[in-house]
Coordinates of C-alpha atoms in Angstrom, one line a residue:
X1399 CA 16.0 -33.2 -42.2
X1400 CA 20.0 -35.4 -42.2
X1401 CA 21.8 -32.5 -43.1
X1402 CA 24.8 -33.5 -41.0
X1403 CA 24.9 -36.2 -42.6
X1404 CA 24.0 -35.5 -46.4
X1405 CA 27.4 -33.2 -45.6
X1406 CA 29.5 -35.5 -44.2
X1407 CA 28.2 -38.5 -47.4
X1408 CA 29.0 -35.9 -49.8
X1409 CA 32.4 -34.4 -48.7
X1410 CA 33.9 -37.7 -47.8
X1411 CA 31.8 -41.3 -48.6
X1412 CA 30.1 -39.9 -51.4
X1413 CA 31.1 -42.8 -54.5
X1414 CA 30.9 -42.5 -57.6
X1415 CA 28.7 -44.4 -60.8
X1416 CA 30.8 -43.3 -63.5
X1417 CA 32.8 -46.5 -64.8
X1418 CA 35.8 -47.4 -64.4
X1419 CA 37.9 -44.0 -65.3
X1420 CA 37.0 -43.2 -61.7
X1421 CA 37.9 -46.9 -60.5
X1422 CA 34.4 -47.2 -58.3
X1423 CA 31.9 -49.7 -59.2
X1424 CA 28.1 -48.4 -58.1
X1425 CA 27.0 -49.4 -54.1
X1426 CA 25.1 -52.1 -52.9
X1427 CA 26.3 -54.5 -56.1
X1428 CA 27.8 -56.9 -53.7
X1429 CA 31.2 -56.4 -55.3
X1430 CA 33.9 -56.9 -52.4
X1431 CA 35.8 -53.9 -52.4
X1432 CA 37.4 -52.6 -49.7
X1433 CA 36.4 -48.9 -49.2
X1434 CA 33.6 -48.9 -51.1
X1435 CA 31.9 -51.2 -48.4
X1436 CA 32.2 -48.0 -46.6
X1437 CA 30.9 -45.8 -48.7
X1438 CA 28.1 -47.9 -50.2
X1439 CA 26.7 -47.8 -46.2
X1440 CA 26.9 -44.4 -45.8
X1441 CA 25.0 -44.4 -49.3
X1442 CA 22.6 -46.2 -48.1
X1443 CA 21.8 -45.0 -45.1
X1444 CA 21.6 -41.2 -46.6
X1445 CA 19.4 -43.2 -49.2
X1446 CA 16.8 -44.3 -46.2
X1447 CA 16.9 -40.9 -44.7
X1448 CA 15.8 -39.7 -47.5
X1449 CA 13.2 -42.4 -48.9
X1450 CA 13.0 -44.3 -45.8
X1451 CA 13.2 -47.5 -47.8
X1452 CA 16.4 -50.3 -47.6
X1453 CA 18.6 -51.9 -50.4
X1454 CA 16.8 -53.5 -52.9
X1455 CA 19.2 -57.0 -52.9
X1456 CA 19.8 -56.8 -48.4
X1457 CA 17.0 -59.5 -48.4
X1458 CA 18.8 -61.6 -51.1
X1459 CA 22.0 -61.9 -47.9
X1460 CA 19.6 -61.4 -44.4
X1461 CA 16.4 -63.5 -43.1
X1462 CA 14.4 -60.9 -41.7
X1463 CA 11.8 -58.9 -43.1
X1464 CA 11.9 -56.0 -44.7
X1465 CA 9.8 -54.2 -41.9
X1466 CA 12.8 -55.7 -39.7
X1467 CA 15.6 -54.3 -42.1
X1468 CA 13.8 -50.8 -42.0
X1469 CA 14.3 -50.9 -38.0
X1470 CA 18.5 -51.9 -38.2
X1471 CA 18.5 -49.4 -40.9
X1472 CA 16.9 -46.2 -38.1
X1473 CA 19.2 -47.5 -35.7
X1474 CA 21.9 -47.1 -38.0
X1475 CA 20.9 -44.2 -39.7
X1476 CA 20.8 -42.8 -35.5
X1477 CA 23.9 -44.2 -35.0
X1478 CA 25.8 -43.0 -37.4
X1479 CA 24.3 -39.2 -36.7
X1480 CA 25.9 -39.5 -33.0
X1481 CA 29.2 -41.5 -34.3
X1482 CA 32.6 -38.8 -33.9
X1483 CA 34.4 -39.8 -36.4
X1484 CA 31.4 -42.1 -37.9
X1485 CA 33.8 -44.8 -39.4
X1486 CA 36.4 -44.8 -42.1
X1487 CA 37.9 -48.4 -42.4
X1488 CA 35.9 -51.5 -43.5
X1489 CA 37.4 -53.0 -40.2
X1490 CA 35.6 -49.7 -38.3
X1491 CA 31.8 -50.0 -40.2
X1492 CA 31.6 -53.2 -39.2
X1493 CA 32.8 -52.5 -35.7
X1494 CA 30.1 -50.0 -35.8
X1495 CA 27.7 -52.6 -37.2
X1496 CA 28.0 -55.5 -35.0
X1497 CA 28.0 -52.8 -31.8
X1498 CA 24.9 -51.3 -33.4
X1499 CA 23.1 -54.7 -34.1
X1500 CA 24.5 -56.7 -31.7
X1501 CA 20.1 -57.4 -30.0
X1502 CA 19.4 -58.9 -32.8
X1503 CA 20.1 -61.9 -34.7
X1504 CA 23.5 -63.2 -36.1
X1505 CA 22.2 -64.6 -38.7
X1506 CA 20.8 -60.8 -40.1
X1507 CA 24.0 -58.8 -38.9
X1508 CA 26.4 -61.4 -40.8
X1509 CA 24.8 -61.2 -44.3
X1510 CA 24.4 -57.4 -43.2
X1511 CA 28.9 -57.7 -43.6
X1512 CA 28.3 -59.8 -46.2
X1513 CA 26.7 -57.5 -48.6
X1514 CA 28.9 -54.5 -48.5
X1515 CA 31.9 -56.3 -47.9
X1516 CA 33.4 -55.7 -44.4
X1517 CA 34.3 -58.0 -42.6
X1518 CA 32.9 -60.6 -40.4
X1519 CA 34.9 -60.5 -37.9
X1520 CA 37.3 -57.3 -37.3
X1521 CA 40.7 -57.3 -36.4
X1522 CA 41.4 -57.2 -33.2
X1523 CA 45.6 -57.6 -34.2
X1524 CA 45.7 -54.7 -36.0
X1525 CA 47.5 -51.4 -34.3
X1526 CA 45.2 -49.0 -33.6
X1527 CA 48.0 -46.4 -33.6
X1528 CA 50.7 -47.0 -35.9
X1529 CA 54.1 -47.8 -35.2
X1530 CA 57.3 -46.2 -35.8
X1531 CA 58.6 -46.3 -39.4
X1532 CA 55.1 -46.3 -41.0
X1533 CA 55.1 -44.8 -44.3
X1534 CA 51.6 -46.1 -45.5
X1535 CA 48.5 -47.9 -45.6
X1536 CA 46.3 -50.5 -48.3
X1537 CA 43.4 -51.8 -48.0
X1538 CA 43.6 -54.4 -50.9
X1539 CA 40.6 -56.5 -53.0
X1540 CA 40.4 -60.0 -52.6
X1541 CA 43.6 -61.7 -52.7
X1542 CA 44.1 -64.6 -56.2
X1543 CA 46.0 -67.5 -54.6
X1544 CA 47.6 -67.1 -58.4
X1545 CA 49.9 -64.2 -56.5
X1546 CA 51.2 -66.1 -53.9
X1547 CA 53.6 -67.7 -55.2
X1548 CA 55.9 -68.3 -51.5
X1549 CA 55.5 -67.9 -47.9
X1550 CA 56.3 -64.5 -47.7
X1551 CA 55.8 -62.5 -51.0
X1552 CA 52.2 -61.6 -52.6
X1553 CA 50.7 -59.7 -55.2
X1554 CA 47.4 -57.2 -53.9
X1555 CA 45.2 -55.1 -55.6
X1556 CA 44.3 -51.6 -54.3
X1557 CA 41.4 -49.5 -55.4
X1558 CA 41.9 -46.0 -57.0
X1559 CA 38.9 -44.1 -55.5
X1560 CA 41.4 -45.1 -52.2
X1561 CA 42.2 -40.9 -51.2
X1562 CA 45.6 -41.7 -52.0
X1563 CA 45.3 -43.6 -55.1
X1564 CA 43.3 -41.8 -56.9
X1565 CA 46.0 -38.2 -55.7
X1566 CA 49.0 -40.0 -57.9
X1567 CA 46.6 -41.6 -61.2
X1568 CA 49.1 -40.9 -63.4
X1569 CA 46.8 -38.6 -65.9
X1570 CA 47.5 -41.2 -69.2
X1571 CA 46.7 -44.2 -66.5
X1572 CA 42.7 -42.7 -66.2
X1573 CA 43.1 -41.6 -69.6
X1574 CA 43.2 -45.2 -71.0
X1575 CA 40.8 -46.4 -68.9
X1576 CA 38.2 -43.8 -70.0
X1577 CA 39.3 -44.9 -73.5
X1578 CA 38.4 -48.5 -72.5
X1579 CA 35.5 -48.0 -71.5
X1580 CA 34.2 -46.4 -74.6
X1581 CA 36.0 -49.1 -76.2
X1582 CA 34.3 -51.7 -75.4
X1583 CA 31.4 -50.1 -75.1
X1584 CA 31.1 -49.4 -78.7
X1585 CA 32.2 -53.2 -78.9
X1586 CA 35.7 -52.4 -80.5
X1587 CA 37.2 -55.5 -78.1
X1588 CA 40.6 -54.6 -80.0
X1589 CA 41.4 -51.2 -78.9
X1590 CA 39.7 -52.1 -75.7
X1591 CA 42.3 -54.5 -75.4
X1592 CA 45.4 -52.7 -76.3
X1593 CA 44.6 -50.1 -73.7
X1594 CA 44.4 -52.3 -71.2
X1595 CA 47.4 -53.2 -71.5
X1596 CA 48.7 -49.9 -72.0
X1597 CA 47.7 -49.6 -68.2
X1598 CA 49.0 -53.1 -67.3
X1599 CA 52.3 -51.9 -68.0
X1600 CA 52.3 -49.5 -65.9
X1601 CA 51.0 -50.7 -63.1
X1602 CA 47.2 -50.5 -63.3
X1603 CA 44.9 -53.4 -64.1
X1604 CA 41.0 -52.9 -65.2
X1605 CA 39.5 -55.7 -62.7
X1606 CA 36.3 -57.3 -62.8
X1607 CA 34.4 -57.9 -59.9
X1608 CA 30.9 -59.4 -60.2
X1609 CA 30.3 -58.3 -64.0
X1610 CA 31.6 -54.8 -62.7
X1611 CA 34.9 -52.7 -63.6
X1612 CA 36.5 -51.7 -61.5
X1613 CA 40.3 -49.5 -61.8
X1614 CA 42.7 -50.7 -59.6
X1615 CA 46.7 -50.1 -58.8
X1616 CA 48.8 -53.2 -58.2
X1617 CA 51.5 -53.6 -55.5
X1618 CA 53.8 -56.9 -54.0
X1619 CA 54.0 -56.9 -51.1
X1620 CA 57.3 -58.7 -48.6
X1621 CA 56.4 -59.9 -45.8
X1622 CA 58.1 -57.8 -43.0
X1623 CA 60.3 -59.7 -40.5
X1624 CA 59.9 -63.1 -41.8
X1625 CA 61.5 -65.0 -44.6
X1626 CA 59.7 -67.9 -45.7
X1627 CA 61.2 -71.2 -47.3
X1628 CA 61.7 -70.4 -50.9
X1629 CA 59.4 -72.9 -53.3
X1630 CA 62.0 -75.7 -53.6
X1631 CA 63.1 -75.7 -50.5
X1632 CA 61.8 -78.4 -47.7
X1633 CA 58.5 -77.0 -46.8
X1634 CA 58.6 -74.3 -49.5
X1635 CA 55.4 -75.9 -50.8
X1636 CA 53.8 -76.2 -46.8
X1637 CA 54.7 -72.5 -46.1
X1638 CA 53.0 -71.5 -49.2
X1639 CA 50.5 -73.3 -48.6
X1640 CA 49.5 -72.0 -45.4
X1641 CA 49.4 -68.9 -47.0
X1642 CA 47.1 -69.3 -49.6
X1643 CA 44.8 -70.8 -47.0
X1644 CA 45.6 -67.8 -44.5
X1645 CA 44.4 -65.1 -47.2
X1646 CA 43.1 -66.4 -50.4
X1647 CA 39.8 -65.0 -52.2
X1648 CA 40.4 -62.1 -48.3
X1649 CA 40.9 -58.2 -48.3
X1650 CA 43.8 -57.4 -46.4
X1651 CA 44.9 -54.8 -44.3
X1652 CA 48.6 -53.9 -45.5
X1653 CA 51.1 -51.3 -43.4
X1654 CA 53.7 -50.4 -45.2
X1655 CA 56.9 -49.5 -44.1
X1656 CA 59.7 -49.7 -46.9
X1657 CA 60.5 -50.7 -49.8
X1658 CA 63.2 -53.9 -50.9
X1659 CA 65.8 -53.8 -53.8
X1660 CA 63.0 -55.7 -56.0
X1661 CA 60.7 -52.9 -55.5
X1662 CA 58.7 -54.7 -53.8
X1663 CA 56.2 -53.3 -50.4
X1664 CA 57.5 -54.5 -47.3
X1665 CA 54.9 -54.2 -44.8
X1666 CA 52.9 -56.1 -41.5
X1667 CA 49.7 -58.1 -43.4
X1668 CA 46.8 -58.0 -41.3
X1669 CA 43.5 -60.7 -42.4
X1670 CA 40.5 -60.7 -40.2
X1671 CA 41.8 -60.9 -36.8
X1672 CA 44.9 -62.8 -37.6
X1673 CA 48.4 -60.8 -38.1
X1674 CA 49.9 -63.2 -41.0
X1675 CA 53.2 -62.9 -39.9
X1676 CA 52.8 -64.6 -36.6
X1677 CA 51.1 -67.1 -38.0
X1678 CA 53.9 -68.4 -40.2
X1679 CA 56.3 -68.6 -37.4
X1680 CA 54.4 -70.2 -34.9
X1681 CA 53.7 -73.4 -37.3
X1682 CA 57.5 -73.2 -38.0
X1683 CA 57.0 -72.5 -41.5
X1684 CA 58.9 -69.4 -41.2
X1685 CA 62.4 -67.9 -40.1
X1686 CA 62.4 -64.5 -37.5
X1687 CA 64.7 -62.4 -40.3
X1688 CA 66.7 -60.9 -37.7
X1689 CA 69.4 -59.3 -40.1
X1690 CA 66.1 -57.0 -41.2
X1691 CA 63.9 -57.5 -37.9
X1692 CA 64.0 -57.1 -34.0
X1693 CA 61.0 -56.9 -33.3
X1694 CA 60.9 -59.3 -30.1
X1695 CA 57.8 -60.5 -30.6
X1696 CA 58.3 -62.4 -33.6
X1697 CA 62.0 -63.7 -31.4
X1698 CA 59.7 -65.6 -29.4
X1699 CA 57.6 -67.1 -31.9
X1700 CA 59.4 -68.4 -33.7
X1701 CA 61.1 -69.4 -30.9
X1702 CA 58.0 -71.5 -29.3
X1703 CA 57.8 -73.5 -32.7
X1704 CA 61.2 -74.4 -32.3
X1705 CA 60.5 -75.9 -29.0
X1706 CA 57.7 -77.3 -30.1
X1707 CA 59.6 -78.6 -33.3
X1708 CA 56.9 -77.7 -35.6
X1709 CA 57.2 -77.6 -39.6
X1710 CA 60.3 -77.0 -40.5
X1711 CA 62.0 -76.9 -36.7
X1712 CA 61.3 -80.7 -36.9
X1713 CA 64.6 -81.3 -39.0
X1714 CA 67.6 -80.8 -36.7
X1715 CA 69.0 -78.5 -38.7
X1716 CA 66.8 -76.7 -41.9
X1717 CA 68.8 -74.8 -44.2
X1718 CA 68.5 -70.6 -43.8
X1719 CA 66.4 -69.2 -46.9
X1720 CA 68.8 -66.8 -47.4
X1721 CA 71.9 -69.2 -47.2
X1722 CA 69.9 -71.6 -50.0
X1723 CA 69.5 -68.0 -51.9
X1724 CA 73.6 -67.6 -51.9
X1725 CA 73.9 -71.0 -52.6
X1726 CA 72.4 -70.5 -55.6
X1727 CA 73.4 -68.1 -56.9
X1728 CA 77.0 -68.7 -56.9
X1729 CA 75.9 -72.5 -57.8
X1730 CA 74.9 -70.5 -61.7
X1731 CA 78.1 -68.1 -61.4

């Protein structure tokens, strides 16, 4: 019974629970990770098919009884078997759960999504077909406020369990993560810290999320198509605060198109159903960066903000960030 599900689970979704060397935490530990929620859901459906038991920690997130929870898992299991293909991304898994359990209490559905770290409102704005020029996609861990220096640049971390990251993970980083895990187990924290520095210098970091250590890759992201005021410019503080409000503590979907001169990935950012650049432009907290982007919709959103005189457009002639940076370089020279 359930052979098809078991095969799919083992081939595509089986989570690893052997420490940070594989960069993944144990399913159902409450850790919010970009792709592990999908794997954990698949794992639990596989377990339910075998044991008829729901996860122990689920009751802390929902209001209904375990008998009702078992009914959900039966429905989800049947729907998962019929799905062709089954959900692969957090957005797809979230829509799958909401659609399958649409007749159940909203508090239970929202609690189930929260338990697996899946978005409660799956994105409707993110493109389903990938545009021309698209290179790769990132599903990030929740963004730290300290990783948002201004209104158009962020630093994110991506799990090394992601297929793309796993295939590109340097052997020396994997080895250092293994050695660090063993050093910490032996309480040799000096050696563990030295190994972590080596990992960080290689562009990775071991993140501690709810007492689970997860190996992640660091990416610096430049928001594609917009230029926000620098932090020391008028409205620079407001632009940063708006971006913090939009993405702090949330997992992001990043569609990467290019790399700039500073080694940053240039990409479109989607967060809980919102296209982040659209919000920044409509609130008058960024310019459409026409030197590098010719999208009509971005020009339209800037024009709307100008007409409403919101944000930086409340000023008659706000200084453009690229001109401000040029003048700053000339003053330094």
